[in-house]
């Protein structure tokens, strides 16, 4: 029976964590840009919501792309994993800050699918 290579698992998780960190850096930059637009142009809530959704998708895309580049095999699966982890961390932080999940369950599922899809697309195109 073949033993799993612990070093390979830890190296893979380190790569995923680097890609996840890059996703959150991209998120921070996009949110700063969006805040500047809000301040400058007094945008309405609908446009801000679209900007936030695009931020989720683009951040997960970048992370999935980087994870796929680093892994070199099954890139779309690594992208999906990155999108799921991104969503889980975002949800945990939201729970820690707000003490509850805000919004509807359909919005929650939609955000999950957008994060997962963005990561998968990034991984597929890497």
mmCIF file with all atom_site columns, C-alpha atoms in Angstrom:
data_model
loop_
_atom_site.group_PDB
_atom_site.id
_atom_site.type_symbol
_atom_site.label_atom_id
_atom_site.label_alt_id
_atom_site.label_comp_id
_atom_site.label_asym_id
_atom_site.label_entity_id
_atom_site.label_seq_id
_atom_site.pdbx_PDB_ins_code
_atom_site.Cartn_x
_atom_site.Cartn_y
_atom_site.Cartn_z
_atom_site.occupancy
_atom_site.B_iso_or_equiv
_atom_site.pdbx_formal_charge
_atom_site.auth_seq_id
_atom_site.auth_comp_id
_atom_site.auth_asym_id
_atom_site.auth_atom_id
_atom_site.pdbx_PDB_model_num
ATOM 1   C CA . UNK A 1 1   ? 0.000   0.000  0.000   1.00 0.00 ? 1   UNK A CA 1
ATOM 2   C CA . UNK A 1 2   ? 1.408   3.342  -1.058  1.00 0.00 ? 2   UNK A CA 1
ATOM 3   C CA . UNK A 1 3   ? 1.805   6.020  1.626   1.00 0.00 ? 3   UNK A CA 1
ATOM 4   C CA . UNK A 1 4   ? 0.618   9.549  0.786   1.00 0.00 ? 4   UNK A CA 1
ATOM 5   C CA . UNK A 1 5   ? 3.392   12.073 0.279   1.00 0.00 ? 5   UNK A CA 1
ATOM 6   C CA . UNK A 1 6   ? 2.951   14.596 3.085   1.00 0.00 ? 6   UNK A CA 1
ATOM 7   C CA . UNK A 1 7   ? 5.399   17.025 1.496   1.00 0.00 ? 7   UNK A CA 1
ATOM 8   C CA . UNK A 1 8   ? 3.370   17.083 -1.719  1.00 0.00 ? 8   UNK A CA 1
ATOM 9   C CA . UNK A 1 9   ? 0.172   17.833 0.230   1.00 0.00 ? 9   UNK A CA 1
ATOM 10  C CA . UNK A 1 10  ? 1.781   20.635 2.216   1.00 0.00 ? 10  UNK A CA 1
ATOM 11  C CA . UNK A 1 11  ? 3.334   22.126 -0.934  1.00 0.00 ? 11  UNK A CA 1
ATOM 12  C CA . UNK A 1 12  ? -0.040  22.033 -2.692  1.00 0.00 ? 12  UNK A CA 1
ATOM 13  C CA . UNK A 1 13  ? -1.801  23.695 0.222   1.00 0.00 ? 13  UNK A CA 1
ATOM 14  C CA . UNK A 1 14  ? 0.914   26.361 0.408   1.00 0.00 ? 14  UNK A CA 1
ATOM 15  C CA . UNK A 1 15  ? 0.349   27.136 -3.282  1.00 0.00 ? 15  UNK A CA 1
ATOM 16  C CA . UNK A 1 16  ? -3.402  27.361 -2.758  1.00 0.00 ? 16  UNK A CA 1
ATOM 17  C CA . UNK A 1 17  ? -2.903  29.677 0.224   1.00 0.00 ? 17  UNK A CA 1
ATOM 18  C CA . UNK A 1 18  ? -0.651  31.945 -1.885  1.00 0.00 ? 18  UNK A CA 1
ATOM 19  C CA . UNK A 1 19  ? -3.298  32.103 -4.612  1.00 0.00 ? 19  UNK A CA 1
ATOM 20  C CA . UNK A 1 20  ? -5.988  32.752 -1.975  1.00 0.00 ? 20  UNK A CA 1
ATOM 21  C CA . UNK A 1 21  ? -3.922  35.594 -0.517  1.00 0.00 ? 21  UNK A CA 1
ATOM 22  C CA . UNK A 1 22  ? -3.582  37.064 -4.014  1.00 0.00 ? 22  UNK A CA 1
ATOM 23  C CA . UNK A 1 23  ? -7.377  36.842 -4.387  1.00 0.00 ? 23  UNK A CA 1
ATOM 24  C CA . UNK A 1 24  ? -7.905  38.833 -1.219  1.00 0.00 ? 24  UNK A CA 1
ATOM 25  C CA . UNK A 1 25  ? -5.333  41.435 -2.279  1.00 0.00 ? 25  UNK A CA 1
ATOM 26  C CA . UNK A 1 26  ? -7.253  41.835 -5.550  1.00 0.00 ? 26  UNK A CA 1
ATOM 27  C CA . UNK A 1 27  ? -10.486 42.080 -3.535  1.00 0.00 ? 27  UNK A CA 1
ATOM 28  C CA . UNK A 1 28  ? -9.029  44.853 -1.397  1.00 0.00 ? 28  UNK A CA 1
ATOM 29  C CA . UNK A 1 29  ? -7.843  46.793 -4.439  1.00 0.00 ? 29  UNK A CA 1
ATOM 30  C CA . UNK A 1 30  ? -11.186 46.479 -6.223  1.00 0.00 ? 30  UNK A CA 1
ATOM 31  C CA . UNK A 1 31  ? -13.110 47.495 -3.110  1.00 0.00 ? 31  UNK A CA 1
ATOM 32  C CA . UNK A 1 32  ? -10.891 50.558 -2.657  1.00 0.00 ? 32  UNK A CA 1
ATOM 33  C CA . UNK A 1 33  ? -11.521 51.472 -6.291  1.00 0.00 ? 33  UNK A CA 1
ATOM 34  C CA . UNK A 1 34  ? -15.251 50.930 -5.810  1.00 0.00 ? 34  UNK A CA 1
ATOM 35  C CA . UNK A 1 35  ? -15.232 53.099 -2.670  1.00 0.00 ? 35  UNK A CA 1
ATOM 36  C CA . UNK A 1 36  ? -13.504 55.860 -4.642  1.00 0.00 ? 36  UNK A CA 1
ATOM 37  C CA . UNK A 1 37  ? -16.149 55.630 -7.360  1.00 0.00 ? 37  UNK A CA 1
ATOM 38  C CA . UNK A 1 38  ? -18.892 55.772 -4.744  1.00 0.00 ? 38  UNK A CA 1
ATOM 39  C CA . UNK A 1 39  ? -17.354 58.834 -3.144  1.00 0.00 ? 39  UNK A CA 1
ATOM 40  C CA . UNK A 1 40  ? -16.685 60.642 -6.427  1.00 0.00 ? 40  UNK A CA 1
ATOM 41  C CA . UNK A 1 41  ? -19.892 59.864 -8.334  1.00 0.00 ? 41  UNK A CA 1
ATOM 42  C CA . UNK A 1 42  ? -22.448 59.166 -5.564  1.00 0.00 ? 42  UNK A CA 1
ATOM 43  C CA . UNK A 1 43  ? -23.459 55.885 -7.204  1.00 0.00 ? 43  UNK A CA 1
ATOM 44  C CA . UNK A 1 44  ? -26.716 54.185 -6.220  1.00 0.00 ? 44  UNK A CA 1
ATOM 45  C CA . UNK A 1 45  ? -26.960 50.870 -4.378  1.00 0.00 ? 45  UNK A CA 1
ATOM 46  C CA . UNK A 1 46  ? -27.690 48.815 -7.504  1.00 0.00 ? 46  UNK A CA 1
ATOM 47  C CA . UNK A 1 47  ? -24.454 49.863 -9.187  1.00 0.00 ? 47  UNK A CA 1
ATOM 48  C CA . UNK A 1 48  ? -22.469 49.208 -6.028  1.00 0.00 ? 48  UNK A CA 1
ATOM 49  C CA . UNK A 1 49  ? -23.998 45.724 -5.787  1.00 0.00 ? 49  UNK A CA 1
ATOM 50  C CA . UNK A 1 50  ? -22.922 45.008 -9.376  1.00 0.00 ? 50  UNK A CA 1
ATOM 51  C CA . UNK A 1 51  ? -19.414 46.207 -8.500  1.00 0.00 ? 51  UNK A CA 1
ATOM 52  C CA . UNK A 1 52  ? -19.275 43.883 -5.498  1.00 0.00 ? 52  UNK A CA 1
ATOM 53  C CA . UNK A 1 53  ? -20.421 40.910 -7.585  1.00 0.00 ? 53  UNK A CA 1
ATOM 54  C CA . UNK A 1 54  ? -17.766 41.703 -10.207 1.00 0.00 ? 54  UNK A CA 1
ATOM 55  C CA . UNK A 1 55  ? -15.210 41.920 -7.415  1.00 0.00 ? 55  UNK A CA 1
ATOM 56  C CA . UNK A 1 56  ? -16.103 38.394 -6.247  1.00 0.00 ? 56  UNK A CA 1
ATOM 57  C CA . UNK A 1 57  ? -15.861 36.988 -9.750  1.00 0.00 ? 57  UNK A CA 1
ATOM 58  C CA . UNK A 1 58  ? -12.627 38.739 -10.731 1.00 0.00 ? 58  UNK A CA 1
ATOM 59  C CA . UNK A 1 59  ? -10.909 37.996 -7.418  1.00 0.00 ? 59  UNK A CA 1
ATOM 60  C CA . UNK A 1 60  ? -11.757 34.299 -7.620  1.00 0.00 ? 60  UNK A CA 1
ATOM 61  C CA . UNK A 1 61  ? -10.768 34.265 -11.292 1.00 0.00 ? 61  UNK A CA 1
ATOM 62  C CA . UNK A 1 62  ? -7.322  35.681 -10.479 1.00 0.00 ? 62  UNK A CA 1
ATOM 63  C CA . UNK A 1 63  ? -6.858  33.233 -7.603  1.00 0.00 ? 63  UNK A CA 1
ATOM 64  C CA . UNK A 1 64  ? -8.033  30.274 -9.692  1.00 0.00 ? 64  UNK A CA 1
ATOM 65  C CA . UNK A 1 65  ? -5.737  31.320 -12.531 1.00 0.00 ? 65  UNK A CA 1
ATOM 66  C CA . UNK A 1 66  ? -2.738  31.519 -10.183 1.00 0.00 ? 66  UNK A CA 1
ATOM 67  C CA . UNK A 1 67  ? -3.600  28.232 -8.493  1.00 0.00 ? 67  UNK A CA 1
ATOM 68  C CA . UNK A 1 68  ? -3.937  26.532 -11.876 1.00 0.00 ? 68  UNK A CA 1
ATOM 69  C CA . UNK A 1 69  ? -0.600  27.939 -13.043 1.00 0.00 ? 69  UNK A CA 1
ATOM 70  C CA . UNK A 1 70  ? 1.144   26.725 -9.897  1.00 0.00 ? 70  UNK A CA 1
ATOM 71  C CA . UNK A 1 71  ? -0.424  23.242 -9.923  1.00 0.00 ? 71  UNK A CA 1
ATOM 72  C CA . UNK A 1 72  ? -0.121  22.423 -13.644 1.00 0.00 ? 72  UNK A CA 1
ATOM 73  C CA . UNK A 1 73  ? -2.636  19.556 -13.477 1.00 0.00 ? 73  UNK A CA 1
ATOM 74  C CA . UNK A 1 74  ? -6.386  19.498 -12.848 1.00 0.00 ? 74  UNK A CA 1
ATOM 75  C CA . UNK A 1 75  ? -6.315  23.280 -12.916 1.00 0.00 ? 75  UNK A CA 1
ATOM 76  C CA . UNK A 1 76  ? -10.095 23.677 -12.917 1.00 0.00 ? 76  UNK A CA 1
ATOM 77  C CA . UNK A 1 77  ? -10.410 21.615 -9.725  1.00 0.00 ? 77  UNK A CA 1
ATOM 78  C CA . UNK A 1 78  ? -7.821  23.768 -7.979  1.00 0.00 ? 78  UNK A CA 1
ATOM 79  C CA . UNK A 1 79  ? -9.735  26.824 -9.197  1.00 0.00 ? 79  UNK A CA 1
ATOM 80  C CA . UNK A 1 80  ? -12.985 25.431 -7.775  1.00 0.00 ? 80  UNK A CA 1
ATOM 81  C CA . UNK A 1 81  ? -11.250 24.720 -4.462  1.00 0.00 ? 81  UNK A CA 1
ATOM 82  C CA . UNK A 1 82  ? -9.928  28.248 -4.371  1.00 0.00 ? 82  UNK A CA 1
ATOM 83  C CA . UNK A 1 83  ? -13.394 29.697 -5.060  1.00 0.00 ? 83  UNK A CA 1
ATOM 84  C CA . UNK A 1 84  ? -14.941 27.566 -2.309  1.00 0.00 ? 84  UNK A CA 1
ATOM 85  C CA . UNK A 1 85  ? -12.240 28.558 0.195   1.00 0.00 ? 85  UNK A CA 1
ATOM 86  C CA . UNK A 1 86  ? -12.617 32.224 -0.763  1.00 0.00 ? 86  UNK A CA 1
ATOM 87  C CA . UNK A 1 87  ? -16.362 32.024 -0.138  1.00 0.00 ? 87  UNK A CA 1
ATOM 88  C CA . UNK A 1 88  ? -15.976 30.125 3.153   1.00 0.00 ? 88  UNK A CA 1
ATOM 89  C CA . UNK A 1 89  ? -13.473 32.618 4.540   1.00 0.00 ? 89  UNK A CA 1
ATOM 90  C CA . UNK A 1 90  ? -15.625 35.536 3.406   1.00 0.00 ? 90  UNK A CA 1
ATOM 91  C CA . UNK A 1 91  ? -18.649 33.937 5.091   1.00 0.00 ? 91  UNK A CA 1
ATOM 92  C CA . UNK A 1 92  ? -16.764 33.245 8.330   1.00 0.00 ? 92  UNK A CA 1
ATOM 93  C CA . UNK A 1 93  ? -15.507 36.828 8.492   1.00 0.00 ? 93  UNK A CA 1
ATOM 94  C CA . UNK A 1 94  ? -19.041 38.099 7.853   1.00 0.00 ? 94  UNK A CA 1
ATOM 95  C CA . UNK A 1 95  ? -20.357 35.875 10.655  1.00 0.00 ? 95  UNK A CA 1
ATOM 96  C CA . UNK A 1 96  ? -17.643 37.068 13.032  1.00 0.00 ? 96  UNK A CA 1
ATOM 97  C CA . UNK A 1 97  ? -18.398 40.728 12.320  1.00 0.00 ? 97  UNK A CA 1
ATOM 98  C CA . UNK A 1 98  ? -22.189 40.666 12.027  1.00 0.00 ? 98  UNK A CA 1
ATOM 99  C CA . UNK A 1 99  ? -23.017 37.663 14.269  1.00 0.00 ? 99  UNK A CA 1
ATOM 100 C CA . UNK A 1 100 ? -25.480 36.512 11.581  1.00 0.00 ? 100 UNK A CA 1
ATOM 101 C CA . UNK A 1 101 ? -25.735 35.906 7.860   1.00 0.00 ? 101 UNK A CA 1
ATOM 102 C CA . UNK A 1 102 ? -27.303 38.877 6.165   1.00 0.00 ? 102 UNK A CA 1
ATOM 103 C CA . UNK A 1 103 ? -29.292 38.667 2.953   1.00 0.00 ? 103 UNK A CA 1
ATOM 104 C CA . UNK A 1 104 ? -31.468 35.980 1.450   1.00 0.00 ? 104 UNK A CA 1
ATOM 105 C CA . UNK A 1 105 ? -30.560 32.338 1.043   1.00 0.00 ? 105 UNK A CA 1
ATOM 106 C CA . UNK A 1 106 ? -30.761 32.716 -2.748  1.00 0.00 ? 106 UNK A CA 1
ATOM 107 C CA . UNK A 1 107 ? -28.183 35.539 -2.552  1.00 0.00 ? 107 UNK A CA 1
ATOM 108 C CA . UNK A 1 108 ? -25.996 33.306 -0.402  1.00 0.00 ? 108 UNK A CA 1
ATOM 109 C CA . UNK A 1 109 ? -26.155 30.458 -2.930  1.00 0.00 ? 109 UNK A CA 1
ATOM 110 C CA . UNK A 1 110 ? -25.620 32.849 -5.832  1.00 0.00 ? 110 UNK A CA 1
ATOM 111 C CA . UNK A 1 111 ? -22.489 34.282 -4.200  1.00 0.00 ? 111 UNK A CA 1
ATOM 112 C CA . UNK A 1 112 ? -21.195 30.761 -3.598  1.00 0.00 ? 112 UNK A CA 1
ATOM 113 C CA . UNK A 1 113 ? -21.754 29.784 -7.234  1.00 0.00 ? 113 UNK A CA 1
ATOM 114 C CA . UNK A 1 114 ? -20.145 33.001 -8.510  1.00 0.00 ? 114 UNK A CA 1
ATOM 115 C CA . UNK A 1 115 ? -17.043 32.468 -6.383  1.00 0.00 ? 115 UNK A CA 1
ATOM 116 C CA . UNK A 1 116 ? -16.789 28.823 -7.371  1.00 0.00 ? 116 UNK A CA 1
ATOM 117 C CA . UNK A 1 117 ? -17.410 29.583 -11.053 1.00 0.00 ? 117 UNK A CA 1
ATOM 118 C CA . UNK A 1 118 ? -14.917 32.441 -11.129 1.00 0.00 ? 118 UNK A CA 1
ATOM 119 C CA . UNK A 1 119 ? -12.228 30.241 -9.585  1.00 0.00 ? 119 UNK A CA 1
ATOM 120 C CA . UNK A 1 120 ? -13.011 27.375 -11.940 1.00 0.00 ? 120 UNK A CA 1
ATOM 121 C CA . UNK A 1 121 ? -12.862 29.623 -15.008 1.00 0.00 ? 121 UNK A CA 1
ATOM 122 C CA . UNK A 1 122 ? -9.537  31.044 -13.858 1.00 0.00 ? 122 UNK A CA 1
ATOM 123 C CA . UNK A 1 123 ? -8.164  27.557 -13.360 1.00 0.00 ? 123 UNK A CA 1
ATOM 124 C CA . UNK A 1 124 ? -9.428  26.418 -16.776 1.00 0.00 ? 124 UNK A CA 1
ATOM 125 C CA . UNK A 1 125 ? -7.788  29.362 -18.538 1.00 0.00 ? 125 UNK A CA 1
ATOM 126 C CA . UNK A 1 126 ? -4.458  29.015 -16.744 1.00 0.00 ? 126 UNK A CA 1
#
